[in-house]
Short mmCIF file of C-alpha atoms in Angstrom, two decimals:
data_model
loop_
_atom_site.label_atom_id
_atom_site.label_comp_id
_atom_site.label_asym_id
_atom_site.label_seq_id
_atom_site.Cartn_x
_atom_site.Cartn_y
_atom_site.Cartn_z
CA UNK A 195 18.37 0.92 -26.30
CA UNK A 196 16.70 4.19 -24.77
CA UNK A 197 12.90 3.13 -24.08
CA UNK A 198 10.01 5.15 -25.86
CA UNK A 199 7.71 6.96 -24.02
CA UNK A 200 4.01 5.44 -23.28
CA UNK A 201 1.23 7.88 -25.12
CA UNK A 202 -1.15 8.85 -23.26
CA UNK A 203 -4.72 7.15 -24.00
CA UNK A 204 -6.97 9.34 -24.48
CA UNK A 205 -10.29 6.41 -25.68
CA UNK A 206 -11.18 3.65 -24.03
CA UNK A 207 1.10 -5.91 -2.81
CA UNK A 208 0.13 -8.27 -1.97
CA UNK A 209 1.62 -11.83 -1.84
CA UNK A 210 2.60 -13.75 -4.37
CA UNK A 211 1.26 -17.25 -4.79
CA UNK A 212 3.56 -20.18 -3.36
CA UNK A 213 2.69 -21.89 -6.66
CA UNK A 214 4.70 -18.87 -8.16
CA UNK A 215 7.76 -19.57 -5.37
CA UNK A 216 8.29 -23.25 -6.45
CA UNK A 217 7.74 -22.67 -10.42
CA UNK A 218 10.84 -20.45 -9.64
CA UNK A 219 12.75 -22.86 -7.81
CA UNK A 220 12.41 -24.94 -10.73
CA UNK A 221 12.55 -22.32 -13.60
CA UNK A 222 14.73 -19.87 -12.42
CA UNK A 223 13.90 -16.29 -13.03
CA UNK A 224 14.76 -15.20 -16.36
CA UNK A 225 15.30 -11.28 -17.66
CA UNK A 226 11.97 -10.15 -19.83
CA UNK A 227 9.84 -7.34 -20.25
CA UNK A 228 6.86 -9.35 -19.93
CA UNK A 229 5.00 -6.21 -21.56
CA UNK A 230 3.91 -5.63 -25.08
CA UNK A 231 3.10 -2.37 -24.36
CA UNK A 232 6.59 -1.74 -22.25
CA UNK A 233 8.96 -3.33 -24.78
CA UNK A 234 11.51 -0.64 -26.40
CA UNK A 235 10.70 -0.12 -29.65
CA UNK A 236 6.79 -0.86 -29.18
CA UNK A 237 5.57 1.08 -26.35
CA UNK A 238 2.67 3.02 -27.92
CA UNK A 239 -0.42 1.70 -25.38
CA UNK A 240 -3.07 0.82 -27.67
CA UNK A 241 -6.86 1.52 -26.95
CA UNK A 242 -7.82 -1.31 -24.18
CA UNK A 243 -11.90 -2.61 -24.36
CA UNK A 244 -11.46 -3.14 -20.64
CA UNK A 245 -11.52 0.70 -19.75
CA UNK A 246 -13.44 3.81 -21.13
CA UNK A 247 -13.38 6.79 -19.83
CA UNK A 248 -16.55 9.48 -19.48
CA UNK A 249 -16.12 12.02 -22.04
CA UNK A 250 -15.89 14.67 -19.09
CA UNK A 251 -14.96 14.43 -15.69
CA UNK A 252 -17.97 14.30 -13.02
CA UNK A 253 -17.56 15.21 -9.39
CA UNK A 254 -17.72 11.92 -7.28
CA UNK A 255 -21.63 11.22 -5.30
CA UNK A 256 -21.98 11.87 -2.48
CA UNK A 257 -23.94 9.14 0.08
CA UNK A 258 -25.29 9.82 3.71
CA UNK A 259 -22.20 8.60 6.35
CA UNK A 260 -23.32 5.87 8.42
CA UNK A 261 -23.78 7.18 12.18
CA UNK A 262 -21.11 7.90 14.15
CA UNK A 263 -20.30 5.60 17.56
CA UNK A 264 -18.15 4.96 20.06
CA UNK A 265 -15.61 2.94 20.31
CA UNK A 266 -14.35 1.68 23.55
CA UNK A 267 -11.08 1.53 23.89
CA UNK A 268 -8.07 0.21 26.62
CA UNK A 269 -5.38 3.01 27.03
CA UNK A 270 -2.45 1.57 29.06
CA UNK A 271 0.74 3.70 30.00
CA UNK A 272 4.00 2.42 28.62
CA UNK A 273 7.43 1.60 29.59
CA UNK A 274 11.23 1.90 27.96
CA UNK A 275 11.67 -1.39 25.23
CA UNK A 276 14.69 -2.70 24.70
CA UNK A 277 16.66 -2.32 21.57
CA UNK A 278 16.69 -6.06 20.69
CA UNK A 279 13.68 -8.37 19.60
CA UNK A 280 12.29 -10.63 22.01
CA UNK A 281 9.69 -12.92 20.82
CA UNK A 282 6.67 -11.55 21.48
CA UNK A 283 2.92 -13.09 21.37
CA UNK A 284 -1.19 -11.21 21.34
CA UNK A 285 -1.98 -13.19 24.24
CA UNK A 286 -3.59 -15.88 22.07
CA UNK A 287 -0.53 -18.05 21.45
CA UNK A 288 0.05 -16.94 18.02
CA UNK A 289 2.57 -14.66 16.96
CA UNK A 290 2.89 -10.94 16.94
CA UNK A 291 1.20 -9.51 13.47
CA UNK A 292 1.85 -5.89 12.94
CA UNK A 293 -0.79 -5.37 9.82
CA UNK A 294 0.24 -1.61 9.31
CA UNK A 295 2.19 1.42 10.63
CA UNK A 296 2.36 5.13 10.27
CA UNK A 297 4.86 7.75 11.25
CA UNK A 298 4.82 11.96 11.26
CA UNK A 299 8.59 12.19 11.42
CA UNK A 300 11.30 9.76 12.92
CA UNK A 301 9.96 10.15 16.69
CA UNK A 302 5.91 9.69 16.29
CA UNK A 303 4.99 6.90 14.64
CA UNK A 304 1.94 4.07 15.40
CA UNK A 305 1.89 0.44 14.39
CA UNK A 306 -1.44 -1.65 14.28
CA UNK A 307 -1.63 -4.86 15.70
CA UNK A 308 -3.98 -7.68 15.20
CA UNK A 309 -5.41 -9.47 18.09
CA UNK A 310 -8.06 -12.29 19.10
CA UNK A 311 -10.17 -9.66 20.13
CA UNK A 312 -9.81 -6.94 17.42
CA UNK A 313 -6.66 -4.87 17.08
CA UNK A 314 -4.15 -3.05 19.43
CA UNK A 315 -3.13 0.48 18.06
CA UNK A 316 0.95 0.82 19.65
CA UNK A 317 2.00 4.52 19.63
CA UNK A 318 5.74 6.00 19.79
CA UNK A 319 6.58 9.57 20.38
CA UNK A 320 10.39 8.96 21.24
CA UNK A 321 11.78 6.91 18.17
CA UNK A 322 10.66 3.74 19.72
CA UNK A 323 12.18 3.71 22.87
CA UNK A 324 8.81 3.69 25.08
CA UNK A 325 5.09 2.51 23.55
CA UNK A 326 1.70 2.93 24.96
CA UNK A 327 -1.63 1.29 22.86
CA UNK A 328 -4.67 1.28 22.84
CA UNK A 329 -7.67 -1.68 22.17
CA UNK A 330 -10.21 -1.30 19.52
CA UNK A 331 -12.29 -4.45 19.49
CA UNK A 332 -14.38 -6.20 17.10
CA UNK A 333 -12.47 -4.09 14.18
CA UNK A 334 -9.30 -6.07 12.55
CA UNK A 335 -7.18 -2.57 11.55
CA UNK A 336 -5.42 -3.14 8.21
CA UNK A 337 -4.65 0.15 7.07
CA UNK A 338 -3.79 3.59 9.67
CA UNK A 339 -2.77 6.88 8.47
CA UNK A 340 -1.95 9.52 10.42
CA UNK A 341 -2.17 13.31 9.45
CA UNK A 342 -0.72 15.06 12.35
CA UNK A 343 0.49 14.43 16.09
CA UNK A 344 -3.47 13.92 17.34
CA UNK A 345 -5.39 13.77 14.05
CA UNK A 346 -5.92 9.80 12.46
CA UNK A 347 -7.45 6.99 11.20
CA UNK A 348 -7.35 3.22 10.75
CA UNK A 349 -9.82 1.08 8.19
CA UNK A 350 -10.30 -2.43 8.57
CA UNK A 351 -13.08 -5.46 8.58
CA UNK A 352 -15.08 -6.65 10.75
CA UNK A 353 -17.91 -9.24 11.66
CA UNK A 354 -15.16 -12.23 10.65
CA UNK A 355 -15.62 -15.57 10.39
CA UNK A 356 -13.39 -18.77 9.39
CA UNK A 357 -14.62 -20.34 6.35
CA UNK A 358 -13.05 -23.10 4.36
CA UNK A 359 -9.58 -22.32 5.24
CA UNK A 360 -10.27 -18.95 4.94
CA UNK A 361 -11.47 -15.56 6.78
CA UNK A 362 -14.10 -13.63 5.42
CA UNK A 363 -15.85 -10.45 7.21
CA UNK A 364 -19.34 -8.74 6.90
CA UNK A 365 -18.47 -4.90 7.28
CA UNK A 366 -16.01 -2.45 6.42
CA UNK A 367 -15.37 0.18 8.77
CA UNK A 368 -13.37 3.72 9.07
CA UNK A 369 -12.57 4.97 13.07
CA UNK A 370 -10.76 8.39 13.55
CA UNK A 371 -8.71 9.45 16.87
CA UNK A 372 -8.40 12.97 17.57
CA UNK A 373 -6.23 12.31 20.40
CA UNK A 374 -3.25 10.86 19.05
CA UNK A 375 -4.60 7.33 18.96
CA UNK A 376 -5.61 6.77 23.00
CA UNK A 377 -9.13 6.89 21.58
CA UNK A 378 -11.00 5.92 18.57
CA UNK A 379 -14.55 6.39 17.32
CA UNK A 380 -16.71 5.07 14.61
CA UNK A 381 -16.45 7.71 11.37
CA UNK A 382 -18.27 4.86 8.94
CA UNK A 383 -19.17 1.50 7.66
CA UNK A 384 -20.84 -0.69 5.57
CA UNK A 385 -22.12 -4.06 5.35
CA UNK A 386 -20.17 -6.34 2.61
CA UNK A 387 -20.65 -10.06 1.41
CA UNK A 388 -17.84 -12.19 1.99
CA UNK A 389 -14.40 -9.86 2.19
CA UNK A 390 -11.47 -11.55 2.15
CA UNK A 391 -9.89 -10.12 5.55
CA UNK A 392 -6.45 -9.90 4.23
CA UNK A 393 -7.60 -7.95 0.71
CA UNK A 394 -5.50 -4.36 1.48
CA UNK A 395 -7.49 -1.46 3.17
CA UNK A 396 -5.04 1.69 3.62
CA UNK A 397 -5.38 4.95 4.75
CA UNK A 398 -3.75 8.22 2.89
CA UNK A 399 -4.37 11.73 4.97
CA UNK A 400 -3.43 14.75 2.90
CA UNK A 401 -4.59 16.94 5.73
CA UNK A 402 -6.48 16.68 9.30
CA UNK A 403 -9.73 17.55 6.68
CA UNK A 404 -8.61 15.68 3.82
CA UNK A 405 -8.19 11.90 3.51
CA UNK A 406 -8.41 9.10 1.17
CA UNK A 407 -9.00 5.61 2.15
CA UNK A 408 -9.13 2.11 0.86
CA UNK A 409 -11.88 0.16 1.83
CA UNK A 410 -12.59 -3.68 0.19
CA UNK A 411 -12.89 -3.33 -3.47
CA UNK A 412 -13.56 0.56 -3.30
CA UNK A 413 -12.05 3.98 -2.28
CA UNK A 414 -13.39 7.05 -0.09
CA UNK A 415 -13.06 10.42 0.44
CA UNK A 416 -13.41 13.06 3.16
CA UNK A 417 -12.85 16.72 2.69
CA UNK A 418 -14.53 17.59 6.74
CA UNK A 419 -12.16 15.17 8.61
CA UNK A 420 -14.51 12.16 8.62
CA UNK A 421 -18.04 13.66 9.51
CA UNK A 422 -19.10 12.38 5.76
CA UNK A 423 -17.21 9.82 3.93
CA UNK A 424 -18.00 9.73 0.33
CA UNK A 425 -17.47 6.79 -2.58
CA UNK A 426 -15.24 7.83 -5.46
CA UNK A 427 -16.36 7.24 -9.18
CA UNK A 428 -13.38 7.42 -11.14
CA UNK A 429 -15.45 7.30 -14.10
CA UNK A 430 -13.62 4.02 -16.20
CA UNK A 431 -15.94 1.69 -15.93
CA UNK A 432 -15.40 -1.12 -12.89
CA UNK A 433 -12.20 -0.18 -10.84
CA UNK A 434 -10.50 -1.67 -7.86
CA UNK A 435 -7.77 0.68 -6.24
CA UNK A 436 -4.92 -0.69 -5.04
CA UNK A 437 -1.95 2.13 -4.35
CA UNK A 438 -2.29 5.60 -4.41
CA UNK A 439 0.27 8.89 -4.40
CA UNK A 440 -0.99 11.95 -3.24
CA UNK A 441 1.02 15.61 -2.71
CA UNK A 442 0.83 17.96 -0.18
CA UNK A 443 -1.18 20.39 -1.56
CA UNK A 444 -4.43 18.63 -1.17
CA UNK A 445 -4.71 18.89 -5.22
CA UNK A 446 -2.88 16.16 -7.20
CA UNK A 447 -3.00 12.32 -6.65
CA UNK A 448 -2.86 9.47 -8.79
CA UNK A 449 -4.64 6.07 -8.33
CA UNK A 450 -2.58 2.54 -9.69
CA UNK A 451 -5.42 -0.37 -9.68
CA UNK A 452 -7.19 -2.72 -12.34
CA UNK A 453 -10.19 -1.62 -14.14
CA UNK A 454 -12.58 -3.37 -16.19
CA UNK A 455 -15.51 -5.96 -15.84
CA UNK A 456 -13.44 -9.04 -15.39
CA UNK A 457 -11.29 -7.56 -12.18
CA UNK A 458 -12.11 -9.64 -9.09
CA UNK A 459 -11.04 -7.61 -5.64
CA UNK A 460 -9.48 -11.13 -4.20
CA UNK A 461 -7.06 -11.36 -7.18
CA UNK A 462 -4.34 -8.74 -7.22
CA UNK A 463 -3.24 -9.93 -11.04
CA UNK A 464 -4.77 -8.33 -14.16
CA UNK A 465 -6.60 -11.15 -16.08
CA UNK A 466 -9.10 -11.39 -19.14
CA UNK A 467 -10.82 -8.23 -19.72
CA UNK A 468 -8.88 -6.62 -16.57
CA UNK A 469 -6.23 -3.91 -17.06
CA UNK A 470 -3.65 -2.54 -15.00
CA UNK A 471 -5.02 1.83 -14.75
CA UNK A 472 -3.90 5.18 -13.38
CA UNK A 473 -6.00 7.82 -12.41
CA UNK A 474 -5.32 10.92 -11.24
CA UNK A 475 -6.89 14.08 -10.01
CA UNK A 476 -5.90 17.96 -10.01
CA UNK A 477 -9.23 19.02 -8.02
CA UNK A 478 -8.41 17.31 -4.85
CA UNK A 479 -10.57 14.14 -5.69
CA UNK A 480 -13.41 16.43 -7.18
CA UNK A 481 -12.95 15.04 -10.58
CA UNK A 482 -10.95 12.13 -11.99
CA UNK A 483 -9.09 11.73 -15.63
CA UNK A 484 -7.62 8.31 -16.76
CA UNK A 485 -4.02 8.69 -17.17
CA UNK A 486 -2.41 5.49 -18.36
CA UNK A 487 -4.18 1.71 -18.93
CA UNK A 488 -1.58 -0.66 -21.36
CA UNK A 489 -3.65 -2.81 -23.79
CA UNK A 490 -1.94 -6.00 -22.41
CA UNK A 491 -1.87 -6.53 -18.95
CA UNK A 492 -2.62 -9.62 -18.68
CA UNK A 493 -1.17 -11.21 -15.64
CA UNK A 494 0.06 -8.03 -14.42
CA UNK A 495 -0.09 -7.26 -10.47
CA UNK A 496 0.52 -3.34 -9.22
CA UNK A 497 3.35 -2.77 -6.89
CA UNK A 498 3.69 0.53 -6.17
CA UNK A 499 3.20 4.22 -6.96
CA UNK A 500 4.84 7.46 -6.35
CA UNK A 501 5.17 10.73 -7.30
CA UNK A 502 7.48 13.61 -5.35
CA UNK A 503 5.66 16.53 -7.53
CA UNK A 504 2.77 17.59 -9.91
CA UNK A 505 5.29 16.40 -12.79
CA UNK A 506 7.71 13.84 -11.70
CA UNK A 507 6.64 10.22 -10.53
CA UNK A 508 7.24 6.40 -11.10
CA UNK A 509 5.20 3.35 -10.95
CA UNK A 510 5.71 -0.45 -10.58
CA UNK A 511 4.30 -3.74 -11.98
CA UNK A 512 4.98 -6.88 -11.67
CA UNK A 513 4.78 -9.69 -14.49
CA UNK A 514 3.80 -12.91 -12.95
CA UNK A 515 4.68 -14.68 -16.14
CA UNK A 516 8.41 -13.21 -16.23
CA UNK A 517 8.37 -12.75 -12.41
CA UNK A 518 10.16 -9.65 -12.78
CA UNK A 519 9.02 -6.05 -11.85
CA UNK A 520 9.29 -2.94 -13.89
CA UNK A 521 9.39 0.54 -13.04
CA UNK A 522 8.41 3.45 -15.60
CA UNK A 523 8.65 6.77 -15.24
CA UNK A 524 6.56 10.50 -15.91
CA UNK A 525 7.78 13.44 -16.16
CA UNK A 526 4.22 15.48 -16.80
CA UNK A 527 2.11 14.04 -14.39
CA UNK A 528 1.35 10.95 -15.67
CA UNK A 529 0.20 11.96 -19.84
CA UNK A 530 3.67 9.90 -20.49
CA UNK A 531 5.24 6.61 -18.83
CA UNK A 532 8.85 5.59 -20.11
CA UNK A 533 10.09 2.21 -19.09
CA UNK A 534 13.08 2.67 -17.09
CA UNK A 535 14.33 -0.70 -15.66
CA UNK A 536 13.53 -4.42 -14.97
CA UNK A 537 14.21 -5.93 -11.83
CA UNK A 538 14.08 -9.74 -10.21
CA UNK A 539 10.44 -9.00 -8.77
CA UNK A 540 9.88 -12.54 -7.13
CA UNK A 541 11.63 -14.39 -3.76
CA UNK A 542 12.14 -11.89 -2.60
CA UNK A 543 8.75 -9.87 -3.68
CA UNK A 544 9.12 -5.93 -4.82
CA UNK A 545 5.92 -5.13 -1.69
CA UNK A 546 5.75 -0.98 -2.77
CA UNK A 547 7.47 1.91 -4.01
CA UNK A 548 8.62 5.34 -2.53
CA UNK A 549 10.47 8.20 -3.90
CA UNK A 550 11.82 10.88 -1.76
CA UNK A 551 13.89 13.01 -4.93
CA UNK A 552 14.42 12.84 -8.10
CA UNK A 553 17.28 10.39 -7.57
CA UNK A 554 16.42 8.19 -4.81
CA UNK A 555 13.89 5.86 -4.45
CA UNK A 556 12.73 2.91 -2.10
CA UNK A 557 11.46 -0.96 -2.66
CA UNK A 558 10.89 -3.19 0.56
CA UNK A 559 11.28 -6.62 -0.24
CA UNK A 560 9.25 -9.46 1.32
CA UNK A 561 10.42 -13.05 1.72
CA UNK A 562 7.00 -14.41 0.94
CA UNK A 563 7.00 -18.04 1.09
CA UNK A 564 10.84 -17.95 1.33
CA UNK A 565 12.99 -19.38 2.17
CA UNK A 566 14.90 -16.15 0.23
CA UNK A 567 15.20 -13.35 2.53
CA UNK A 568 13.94 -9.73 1.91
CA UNK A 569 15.16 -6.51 2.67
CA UNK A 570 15.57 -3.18 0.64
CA UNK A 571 16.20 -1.72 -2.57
CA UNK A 572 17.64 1.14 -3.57
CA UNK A 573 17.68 3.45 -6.52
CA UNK A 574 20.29 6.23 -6.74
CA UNK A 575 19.46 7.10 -10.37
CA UNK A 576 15.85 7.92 -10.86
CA UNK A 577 14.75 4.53 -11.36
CA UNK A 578 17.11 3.60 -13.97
CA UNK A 579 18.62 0.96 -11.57
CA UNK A 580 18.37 -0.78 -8.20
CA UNK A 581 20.49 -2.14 -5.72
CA UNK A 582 19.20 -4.83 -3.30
CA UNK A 583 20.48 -4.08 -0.16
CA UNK A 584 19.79 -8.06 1.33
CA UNK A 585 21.79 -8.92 4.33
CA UNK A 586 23.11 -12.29 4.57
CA UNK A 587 22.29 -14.54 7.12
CA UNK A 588 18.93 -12.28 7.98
CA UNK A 589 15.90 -13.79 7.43
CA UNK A 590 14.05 -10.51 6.86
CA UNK A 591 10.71 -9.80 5.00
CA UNK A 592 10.15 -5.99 4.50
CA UNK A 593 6.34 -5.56 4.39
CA UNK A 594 6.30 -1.93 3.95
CA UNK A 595 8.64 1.39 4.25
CA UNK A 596 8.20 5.15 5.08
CA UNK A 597 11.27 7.20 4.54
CA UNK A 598 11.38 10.68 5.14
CA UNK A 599 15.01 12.05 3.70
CA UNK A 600 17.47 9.48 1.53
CA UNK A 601 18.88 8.62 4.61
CA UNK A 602 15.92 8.29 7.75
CA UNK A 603 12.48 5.82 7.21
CA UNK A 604 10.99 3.24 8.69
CA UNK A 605 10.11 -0.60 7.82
CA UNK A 606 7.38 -3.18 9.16
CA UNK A 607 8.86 -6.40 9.57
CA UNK A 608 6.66 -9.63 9.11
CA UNK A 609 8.50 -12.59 11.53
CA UNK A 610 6.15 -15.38 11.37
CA UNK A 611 7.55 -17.44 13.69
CA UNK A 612 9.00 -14.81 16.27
CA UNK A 613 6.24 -12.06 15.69
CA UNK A 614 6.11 -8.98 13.61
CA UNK A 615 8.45 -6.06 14.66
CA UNK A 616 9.53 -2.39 13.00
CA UNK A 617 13.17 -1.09 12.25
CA UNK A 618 14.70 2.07 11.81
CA UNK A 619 17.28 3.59 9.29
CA UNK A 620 19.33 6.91 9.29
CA UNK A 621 21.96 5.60 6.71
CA UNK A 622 19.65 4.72 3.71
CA UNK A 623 19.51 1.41 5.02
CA UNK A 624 23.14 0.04 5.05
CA UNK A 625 22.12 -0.58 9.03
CA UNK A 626 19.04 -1.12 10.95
CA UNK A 627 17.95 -0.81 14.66
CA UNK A 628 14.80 -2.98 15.65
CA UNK A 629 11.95 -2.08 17.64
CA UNK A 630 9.40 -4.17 19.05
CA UNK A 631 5.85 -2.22 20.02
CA UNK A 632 5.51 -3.86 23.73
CA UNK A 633 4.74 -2.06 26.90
#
């Protein structure tokens, strides 16, 4: 039975938990919506408590940027890498962890690269057959974007500590290159209480002026290129952004996060008085409109979000009491979702979502706690259906994908116990050719 449109409400990714991996083992996954608000037949999203929009749209404020400085930084020259994927270690005895990675086309790409000392940023301009980096230390990079051959940034934490089995930082922190990543300087930061270090921070440049970034529990904007960073109010109350799609033109983009008073930043599921929410903007970040919030999302966790035009995009959430993800669809910008499919969202985990046309679209799959592999899937019908593109024997967990034609994109890998690595496709992914960042 064809699905019903969502109505537009006009009132009011990451890991899963092991606990989740061995209720599976035991339970099995079973097919089910998981949704009120998705279920055919029912899909009218009721007025939620947990988010109210302003009655207009206000531009976002606009605070002082902290003072720029200096980053030191270790350029070193590199040399050809091999085609296969040697185990590879930071110098600390631990394995390689590649935390993020960003590519112009299928030649220029960088990776980021946590180390004892801060982070490495690895560059390619030749598809991955030589690498040169560059150190940033004291600043753990979790997110990098890069807008053009010279022009980029990375966000991360700093100021870290180990406590109680886990790491919490101090400060938040943006650095820009303008020299295609051999050297980095301080563009902003601020001073936080207790940030879980592995909460997401990304990085999404529309332009070398304009860029959007994802700091701790908040989001940023820059319309100079970094000399003034500036906090976003999307205007529904308490929000955490968590993925973001934005076009071209430096005018649309849409925001998937939770919103409401009983979000926490450290949880990415939707509990009591927390709702799964789309934004979106037609001003270039100016002003902000809610878009989409279902009344029950209640153990909900975002997955993905991506739109190829100002009309046409999907989105993806995963139900952590059905363990299966769903994808919906707009066709006019986001006033309208339909639910188009259901599919097994748990070992392996659905990590983010990508369409390049109307037709095909991109999920990277992540092994999590295993010991299920990941790998890709593929849609070749809008969203109406996926096919998991897993290869036997290969014990791979897809962490996060660029693609830049149905055929050509990139993966990170995450390798625990041989070290993090990135692969290449130019036949939608039926084959792969590794690449290890090393000089």
């Amino acid at each position: 039975m064809k699905a019903a449109p969502f109505k537009r409400r006009f009132g009011a990714g990451g890991w899963c938990m092991l606990a989740l991996a061995i209720l599976l083992t035991v339970t099995g996954c079973k097919a089910n919506t998981g949704e009120q608000a998705a279920s055919p037949g029912s899909n009218t999203v009721s007025p939620s408590p947990n988010v109210s929009p302003s009655p207009s749209p206000t531009p976002s404020p606009s605070p002082s940027p902290s003072p720029a400085a200096s980053i030191p930084v270790q350029p070193v020259s590199g040399k050809p890498a091999t085609g296969s994927v040697p185990a590879s270690e930071t110098g600390t005895g631990t394995p390689f962890v590649l935390s993020s990675m960003s590519f112009i086309n299928m030649k220029e790409g960088w990776s980021a690269a946590e180390t004892k000392q801060g982070s490495d940023i690895w560059k390619t301009a030749d598809e991955g057959a030589t690498w040169s980096k560059a150190s940033i230390p004291g600043l753990i990079v979790r997110g990098i974007g890069f807008a053009s051959a010279s022009t980029g940034w990375a966000v991360g934490k700093a100021d870290c500590r180990e406590q109680q089995g886990q790491r919490l930082c101090s400060k938040l922190q943006i650095v820009n290159s303008g020299n295609g990543g051999a050297a980095w300087s301080n563009q902003w930061q601020q001073q936080v209480k207790d940030v879980n270090l592995y909460t997401d921070d990304k990085i999404f440049p529309v332009s070398d002026k304009l860029v959007y970034a994802i700091a701790g529990p908040g989001m940023l904007r820059t319309t100079d290129g970094g000399k003034q960073w500036n906090a976003i109010d999307f205007h529904v109350g308490p929000f955490i952004p968590e993925e973001a799609s934005f076009l071209p033109d430096g005018k649309n983009g849409w925001v998937l996060g939770r919103a409401g008073k009983g979000c926490k930043p450290e949880e990415r599921e939707a509990r009591d008085q927390c709702a799964v929410t789309v934004v979106s903007t037609s001003d270039g970040g100016a002003t902000w409109k809610l878009d989409w919030s279902p009344e029950d999302s209640n153990n909900m966790r975002t997955v993905g979000i991506s739109f190829i035009d100002a009309k046409q995009g999907w989105l993806m959430v995963l139900s952590l009491d059905t363990l299966q993800s769903s994808t919906l669809g707009t066709t006019d910008g986001g006033a309208h979702w339909t639910k188009l499919s259901e599919m097994r969202g748990a070992r392996p985990y659905t990590r983010g979502l990508q369409f390049v046309s109307a037709k095909i679209g991109f999920v990277p799959l992540s092994a999590g706690a295993g010991p299920i592999g990941g790998g890709l899937a593929v849609t070749k019908d809008g969203g109406k259906s996926f096919e998991s593109k897993v290869t036997p024997g290969q014990e791979w967990s897809f962490e996060q994908l660029q693609f830049f034609s149905e055929k050509s994109g990139w993966v990170r890998v995450g390798d625990p116990s041989k070290g993090d690595y990135l692969m290449e496709t130019t036949d939608g992914g039926n084959t792969w050719k590794p690449h290890k960042p090393q000089l």
